[in-house]
Structures are given as structure tokens and as C-alpha cells.
Amino acid sequence: MIRFFIYFLILFSNQFTCQSIDTIDQKKFTKRSTILSCIVPGLGQFQNNQIRPENVKNRLWWKLPIIYAGIGSTTFLVNFNNQEFRKIKEERVSRNQGNAAHNYPLYSIDQLKIIQEDYRRLRDLSLISFIGVYVLQIIDANVEAHLFLFDISDHLGFKLKPTFLMENETNYFTTQISFNIKF
């Protein structure tokens, strides 16, 4: 009898779990896409492409090379400008200690200071550009996830209709604008 009761419970519990609603929760979908894009650049766009509705024909894979080109180029620029900044800084420190010029014999100490400040500025701008590209791809994944679930069916409507009415008592025309929104 107990075995029959256990089989009976398992049988009905499986049917209840199989009856889930097949809709995507917009907040959960958007949040997941944003978090994935924060963890790995471009993963939010990839997730949006994998779970996109069937009526959406937009392919999002073309954004991944742009994202990685932006992140890769800004990473290269940050690294290059930082290396040049350090080389010139070491040269200036070496010359201030009384050593001979090694890497940049054509420049004076004052010129090296100006060049060092230029590389510092370029490094900082490259770092800001890196952060900008990273934040833009996160925003793009978030906005794209929101737009996937936006209703673009034919049942939406907007109608603006002006009409002119003549009043019998005053014999004047009256204008009227009707504004209809159909969901």
C-alpha cells in the first residue's frame, strides 16, 4: 500500500512540474544578460542571440568582433603608453642621478619630462576609452534584452483624428482632436 502511494505521488508530482508557463520573465532575462556582459564582455549579447524570440530576425553575433576589437585596441594602447611612460621615467631618473643618456640621447631632461607627460595623458585617455567601451557593451546588452521582449505586434495602434463640428445654437465651427491608442 505504501509503494502504491509513493508511485501515485511521484506520478502526479511529475505532471505538476511539467506544466510550467513558457514565457520569459523580462526582469530576470535583462538582469541575467547584464550580469553576463559584466563578467565576460560580449557574453550578454551572445545570450541575447541564443534566447531571442523566433519572430525577431536580428542576428547579434556581428557585435562580438566590434566589442573585442574595441577592448583589444584600448588594452593595447593602455599597455603601450604605460610602457613608454615607464621607460622615459626611468631615463629621467637615471639622468638625474648623473648617469649618461641610454635610450633617448637626443632629448634633454626637460624634453623628456614633456614627453613623459604626453604618454601619461595618452595612457589615461586610453584607460578611459577602455572603460567606455566596456560600459557601452554592458548598456548594449541591457537595452537589447529589453527590446527583445517589447511588443511589436500589429495589434498596437495610434490614431490622431481632427474633426470639425458646427454648433447649431451659435453657428460657429468647433475643432476637435481625438487621440486613440489601441493595445
PDB file of C-alpha atoms in Angstrom:
ATOM      1  CA  MET A   1       0.000   0.000   0.000  1.00  0.00           C
ATOM      2  CA  ILE A   2       2.822   2.413   0.817  1.00  0.00           C
ATOM      3  CA  ARG A   3       4.515   1.621  -2.508  1.00  0.00           C
ATOM      4  CA  PHE A   4       1.314   2.395  -4.369  1.00  0.00           C
ATOM      5  CA  PHE A   5       1.009   5.707  -2.512  1.00  0.00           C
ATOM      6  CA  ILE A   6       4.635   6.656  -3.329  1.00  0.00           C
ATOM      7  CA  TYR A   7       4.151   5.806  -7.022  1.00  0.00           C
ATOM      8  CA  PHE A   8       0.941   7.792  -7.024  1.00  0.00           C
ATOM      9  CA  LEU A   9       2.720  10.849  -5.535  1.00  0.00           C
ATOM     10  CA  ILE A  10       5.603  10.614  -7.989  1.00  0.00           C
ATOM     11  CA  LEU A  11       3.212  10.282 -10.904  1.00  0.00           C
ATOM     12  CA  PHE A  12       1.250  13.429 -10.025  1.00  0.00           C
ATOM     13  CA  SER A  13       4.244  15.475  -8.908  1.00  0.00           C
ATOM     14  CA  ASN A  14       5.831  14.972 -12.317  1.00  0.00           C
ATOM     15  CA  GLN A  15       2.732  16.222 -14.067  1.00  0.00           C
ATOM     16  CA  PHE A  16       2.607  19.338 -11.939  1.00  0.00           C
ATOM     17  CA  THR A  17       6.223  20.248 -12.671  1.00  0.00           C
ATOM     18  CA  CYS A  18       5.737  19.726 -16.389  1.00  0.00           C
ATOM     19  CA  GLN A  19       3.040  22.362 -16.547  1.00  0.00           C
ATOM     20  CA  SER A  20       5.192  25.468 -16.413  1.00  0.00           C
ATOM     21  CA  ILE A  21       4.444  28.665 -18.265  1.00  0.00           C
ATOM     22  CA  ASP A  22       6.592  29.115 -21.352  1.00  0.00           C
ATOM     23  CA  THR A  23       7.246  32.834 -21.106  1.00  0.00           C
ATOM     24  CA  ILE A  24      10.388  34.773 -20.397  1.00  0.00           C
ATOM     25  CA  ASP A  25      10.474  36.945 -17.303  1.00  0.00           C
ATOM     26  CA  GLN A  26      11.677  40.316 -18.608  1.00  0.00           C
ATOM     27  CA  LYS A  27      13.408  41.481 -15.424  1.00  0.00           C
ATOM     28  CA  LYS A  28      15.192  38.172 -14.957  1.00  0.00           C
ATOM     29  CA  PHE A  29      16.220  37.984 -18.624  1.00  0.00           C
ATOM     30  CA  THR A  30      17.508  41.568 -18.657  1.00  0.00           C
ATOM     31  CA  LYS A  31      19.341  41.171 -15.362  1.00  0.00           C
ATOM     32  CA  ARG A  32      20.990  37.945 -16.499  1.00  0.00           C
ATOM     33  CA  SER A  33      22.082  39.485 -19.776  1.00  0.00           C
ATOM     34  CA  THR A  34      23.567  42.496 -17.986  1.00  0.00           C
ATOM     35  CA  ILE A  35      25.407  40.394 -15.403  1.00  0.00           C
ATOM     36  CA  LEU A  36      26.832  38.081 -18.069  1.00  0.00           C
ATOM     37  CA  SER A  37      28.029  41.092 -20.029  1.00  0.00           C
ATOM     38  CA  CYS A  38      29.696  42.476 -16.887  1.00  0.00           C
ATOM     39  CA  ILE A  39      31.519  39.211 -16.216  1.00  0.00           C
ATOM     40  CA  VAL A  40      32.692  38.476 -19.770  1.00  0.00           C
ATOM     41  CA  PRO A  41      32.492  41.192 -22.431  1.00  0.00           C
ATOM     42  CA  GLY A  42      30.106  40.196 -25.202  1.00  0.00           C
ATOM     43  CA  LEU A  43      28.527  37.301 -23.310  1.00  0.00           C
ATOM     44  CA  GLY A  44      25.334  39.291 -22.734  1.00  0.00           C
ATOM     45  CA  GLN A  45      24.982  39.894 -26.474  1.00  0.00           C
ATOM     46  CA  PHE A  46      25.640  36.204 -27.122  1.00  0.00           C
ATOM     47  CA  GLN A  47      22.990  35.229 -24.567  1.00  0.00           C
ATOM     48  CA  ASN A  48      20.520  37.647 -26.169  1.00  0.00           C
ATOM     49  CA  ASN A  49      21.139  35.983 -29.528  1.00  0.00           C
ATOM     50  CA  GLN A  50      20.636  32.488 -28.100  1.00  0.00           C
ATOM     51  CA  ILE A  51      17.351  33.240 -26.340  1.00  0.00           C
ATOM     52  CA  ARG A  52      15.882  35.688 -28.838  1.00  0.00           C
ATOM     53  CA  PRO A  53      12.251  35.158 -29.816  1.00  0.00           C
ATOM     54  CA  GLU A  54      11.617  33.403 -33.111  1.00  0.00           C
ATOM     55  CA  ASN A  55       9.864  36.388 -34.662  1.00  0.00           C
ATOM     56  CA  VAL A  56      12.976  38.559 -34.192  1.00  0.00           C
ATOM     57  CA  LYS A  57      15.213  38.251 -37.224  1.00  0.00           C
ATOM     58  CA  ASN A  58      18.102  40.327 -35.901  1.00  0.00           C
ATOM     59  CA  ARG A  59      21.368  38.429 -35.519  1.00  0.00           C
ATOM     60  CA  LEU A  60      23.554  39.834 -32.777  1.00  0.00           C
ATOM     61  CA  TRP A  61      26.756  37.908 -33.409  1.00  0.00           C
ATOM     62  CA  TRP A  62      28.158  40.768 -35.501  1.00  0.00           C
ATOM     63  CA  LYS A  63      28.562  42.858 -32.327  1.00  0.00           C
ATOM     64  CA  LEU A  64      31.095  40.492 -30.767  1.00  0.00           C
ATOM     65  CA  PRO A  65      34.007  41.332 -33.121  1.00  0.00           C
ATOM     66  CA  ILE A  66      33.336  45.043 -32.628  1.00  0.00           C
ATOM     67  CA  ILE A  67      33.328  44.651 -28.849  1.00  0.00           C
ATOM     68  CA  TYR A  68      36.529  42.630 -28.783  1.00  0.00           C
ATOM     69  CA  ALA A  69      38.235  44.928 -31.295  1.00  0.00           C
ATOM     70  CA  GLY A  70      37.405  47.916 -29.095  1.00  0.00           C
ATOM     71  CA  ILE A  71      38.529  46.219 -25.898  1.00  0.00           C
ATOM     72  CA  GLY A  72      41.647  44.757 -27.522  1.00  0.00           C
ATOM     73  CA  SER A  73      42.776  48.001 -29.135  1.00  0.00           C
ATOM     74  CA  THR A  74      42.238  50.057 -25.990  1.00  0.00           C
ATOM     75  CA  THR A  75      44.063  47.413 -23.919  1.00  0.00           C
ATOM     76  CA  PHE A  76      46.976  47.555 -26.356  1.00  0.00           C
ATOM     77  CA  LEU A  77      47.057  51.353 -26.175  1.00  0.00           C
ATOM     78  CA  VAL A  78      46.980  51.373 -22.365  1.00  0.00           C
ATOM     79  CA  ASN A  79      49.833  48.851 -22.251  1.00  0.00           C
ATOM     80  CA  PHE A  80      51.937  50.607 -24.907  1.00  0.00           C
ATOM     81  CA  ASN A  81      51.551  54.087 -23.416  1.00  0.00           C
ATOM     82  CA  ASN A  82      52.283  52.777 -19.916  1.00  0.00           C
ATOM     83  CA  GLN A  83      55.488  51.046 -21.104  1.00  0.00           C
ATOM     84  CA  GLU A  84      56.697  54.199 -22.863  1.00  0.00           C
ATOM     85  CA  PHE A  85      55.811  56.281 -19.802  1.00  0.00           C
ATOM     86  CA  ARG A  86      57.901  53.971 -17.578  1.00  0.00           C
ATOM     87  CA  LYS A  87      60.866  53.912 -19.993  1.00  0.00           C
ATOM     88  CA  ILE A  88      61.012  57.687 -20.119  1.00  0.00           C
ATOM     89  CA  LYS A  89      60.568  57.916 -16.350  1.00  0.00           C
ATOM     90  CA  GLU A  90      63.491  55.507 -15.820  1.00  0.00           C
ATOM     91  CA  GLU A  91      65.600  57.547 -18.254  1.00  0.00           C
ATOM     92  CA  ARG A  92      64.808  60.762 -16.385  1.00  0.00           C
ATOM     93  CA  VAL A  93      65.617  59.192 -13.006  1.00  0.00           C
ATOM     94  CA  SER A  94      68.860  57.784 -14.413  1.00  0.00           C
ATOM     95  CA  ARG A  95      69.907  61.172 -15.797  1.00  0.00           C
ATOM     96  CA  ASN A  96      69.004  62.962 -12.576  1.00  0.00           C
ATOM     97  CA  GLN A  97      71.328  60.569 -10.719  1.00  0.00           C
ATOM     98  CA  GLY A  98      74.164  61.651 -13.022  1.00  0.00           C
ATOM     99  CA  ASN A  99      74.245  58.692 -15.416  1.00  0.00           C
ATOM    100  CA  ALA A 100      74.712  59.063 -19.163  1.00  0.00           C
ATOM    101  CA  ALA A 101      71.800  59.028 -21.622  1.00  0.00           C
ATOM    102  CA  HIS A 102      70.938  55.476 -22.718  1.00  0.00           C
ATOM    103  CA  ASN A 103      67.659  55.236 -24.614  1.00  0.00           C
ATOM    104  CA  TYR A 104      66.912  58.835 -25.585  1.00  0.00           C
ATOM    105  CA  PRO A 105      70.220  60.660 -26.176  1.00  0.00           C
ATOM    106  CA  LEU A 106      68.673  63.312 -28.439  1.00  0.00           C
ATOM    107  CA  TYR A 107      66.341  64.711 -25.759  1.00  0.00           C
ATOM    108  CA  SER A 108      67.141  66.867 -22.767  1.00  0.00           C
ATOM    109  CA  ILE A 109      65.673  66.240 -19.305  1.00  0.00           C
ATOM    110  CA  ASP A 110      63.066  68.968 -19.836  1.00  0.00           C
ATOM    111  CA  GLN A 111      62.018  67.480 -23.167  1.00  0.00           C
ATOM    112  CA  LEU A 112      61.782  64.035 -21.568  1.00  0.00           C
ATOM    113  CA  LYS A 113      59.502  65.480 -18.900  1.00  0.00           C
ATOM    114  CA  ILE A 114      57.176  66.880 -21.595  1.00  0.00           C
ATOM    115  CA  ILE A 115      57.197  63.562 -23.492  1.00  0.00           C
ATOM    116  CA  GLN A 116      56.549  61.670 -20.247  1.00  0.00           C
ATOM    117  CA  GLU A 117      53.523  63.858 -19.505  1.00  0.00           C
ATOM    118  CA  ASP A 118      52.231  63.243 -23.036  1.00  0.00           C
ATOM    119  CA  TYR A 119      52.462  59.478 -22.560  1.00  0.00           C
ATOM    120  CA  ARG A 120      50.772  59.787 -19.157  1.00  0.00           C
ATOM    121  CA  ARG A 121      47.910  61.722 -20.753  1.00  0.00           C
ATOM    122  CA  LEU A 122      47.619  59.197 -23.609  1.00  0.00           C
ATOM    123  CA  ARG A 123      47.653  56.301 -21.128  1.00  0.00           C
ATOM    124  CA  ASP A 124      44.886  57.906 -19.090  1.00  0.00           C
ATOM    125  CA  LEU A 125      42.797  58.611 -22.201  1.00  0.00           C
ATOM    126  CA  SER A 126      43.275  55.027 -23.355  1.00  0.00           C
ATOM    127  CA  LEU A 127      42.132  53.764 -19.952  1.00  0.00           C
ATOM    128  CA  ILE A 128      39.050  55.991 -20.112  1.00  0.00           C
ATOM    129  CA  SER A 129      38.368  54.654 -23.624  1.00  0.00           C
ATOM    130  CA  PHE A 130      38.675  51.071 -22.345  1.00  0.00           C
ATOM    131  CA  ILE A 131      36.192  51.766 -19.565  1.00  0.00           C
ATOM    132  CA  GLY A 132      33.886  53.481 -22.073  1.00  0.00           C
ATOM    133  CA  VAL A 133      33.884  50.501 -24.456  1.00  0.00           C
ATOM    134  CA  TYR A 134      33.314  48.106 -21.550  1.00  0.00           C
ATOM    135  CA  VAL A 135      30.391  50.126 -20.182  1.00  0.00           C
ATOM    136  CA  LEU A 136      28.883  50.598 -23.664  1.00  0.00           C
ATOM    137  CA  GLN A 137      28.786  46.853 -24.303  1.00  0.00           C
ATOM    138  CA  ILE A 138      27.055  46.344 -20.939  1.00  0.00           C
ATOM    139  CA  ILE A 139      24.481  49.017 -21.790  1.00  0.00           C
ATOM    140  CA  ASP A 140      24.012  47.496 -25.252  1.00  0.00           C
ATOM    141  CA  ALA A 141      23.311  44.045 -23.796  1.00  0.00           C
ATOM    142  CA  ASN A 142      20.827  45.523 -21.328  1.00  0.00           C
ATOM    143  CA  VAL A 143      18.965  47.585 -23.930  1.00  0.00           C
ATOM    144  CA  GLU A 144      18.891  44.716 -26.421  1.00  0.00           C
ATOM    145  CA  ALA A 145      17.436  42.401 -23.766  1.00  0.00           C
ATOM    146  CA  HIS A 146      14.717  44.977 -23.064  1.00  0.00           C
ATOM    147  CA  LEU A 147      13.922  45.390 -26.763  1.00  0.00           C
ATOM    148  CA  PHE A 148      13.619  41.645 -27.363  1.00  0.00           C
ATOM    149  CA  LEU A 149      10.594  41.472 -25.131  1.00  0.00           C
ATOM    150  CA  PHE A 150       8.995  44.652 -26.441  1.00  0.00           C
ATOM    151  CA  ASP A 151       5.636  44.012 -28.118  1.00  0.00           C
ATOM    152  CA  ILE A 152       5.787  44.986 -31.803  1.00  0.00           C
ATOM    153  CA  SER A 153       2.674  43.143 -32.919  1.00  0.00           C
ATOM    154  CA  ASP A 154       0.081  44.524 -35.335  1.00  0.00           C
ATOM    155  CA  HIS A 155      -2.396  44.973 -32.514  1.00  0.00           C
ATOM    156  CA  LEU A 156      -0.724  48.181 -31.397  1.00  0.00           C
ATOM    157  CA  GLY A 157      -2.201  51.346 -32.849  1.00  0.00           C
ATOM    158  CA  PHE A 158      -2.093  55.091 -32.673  1.00  0.00           C
ATOM    159  CA  LYS A 159      -4.625  57.330 -34.374  1.00  0.00           C
ATOM    160  CA  LEU A 160      -4.884  61.102 -34.315  1.00  0.00           C
ATOM    161  CA  LYS A 161      -8.047  62.398 -35.987  1.00  0.00           C
ATOM    162  CA  PRO A 162      -9.091  66.055 -36.227  1.00  0.00           C
ATOM    163  CA  THR A 163     -12.795  66.814 -36.720  1.00  0.00           C
ATOM    164  CA  PHE A 164     -14.808  69.985 -37.267  1.00  0.00           C
ATOM    165  CA  LEU A 165     -18.230  70.400 -35.674  1.00  0.00           C
ATOM    166  CA  MET A 166     -20.805  73.101 -36.260  1.00  0.00           C
ATOM    167  CA  GLU A 167     -22.820  74.134 -33.263  1.00  0.00           C
ATOM    168  CA  ASN A 168     -26.497  74.742 -34.004  1.00  0.00           C
ATOM    169  CA  GLU A 169     -27.077  77.395 -31.366  1.00  0.00           C
ATOM    170  CA  THR A 170     -24.153  79.684 -32.179  1.00  0.00           C
ATOM    171  CA  ASN A 171     -23.478  78.796 -35.832  1.00  0.00           C
ATOM    172  CA  TYR A 172     -19.752  78.584 -35.140  1.00  0.00           C
ATOM    173  CA  PHE A 173     -17.366  75.828 -36.101  1.00  0.00           C
ATOM    174  CA  THR A 174     -15.631  73.964 -33.314  1.00  0.00           C
ATOM    175  CA  THR A 175     -12.490  71.908 -33.753  1.00  0.00           C
ATOM    176  CA  GLN A 176     -11.975  68.645 -32.003  1.00  0.00           C
ATOM    177  CA  ILE A 177      -8.974  66.323 -31.925  1.00  0.00           C
ATOM    178  CA  SER A 178      -9.467  62.708 -30.975  1.00  0.00           C
ATOM    179  CA  PHE A 179      -6.483  60.669 -29.916  1.00  0.00           C
ATOM    180  CA  ASN A 180      -6.863  56.868 -29.850  1.00  0.00           C
ATOM    181  CA  ILE A 181      -4.346  54.342 -28.574  1.00  0.00           C
ATOM    182  CA  LYS A 182      -5.045  50.683 -29.213  1.00  0.00           C
ATOM    183  CA  PHE A 183      -3.201  47.973 -27.277  1.00  0.00           C
TER     184      PHE A 183
END
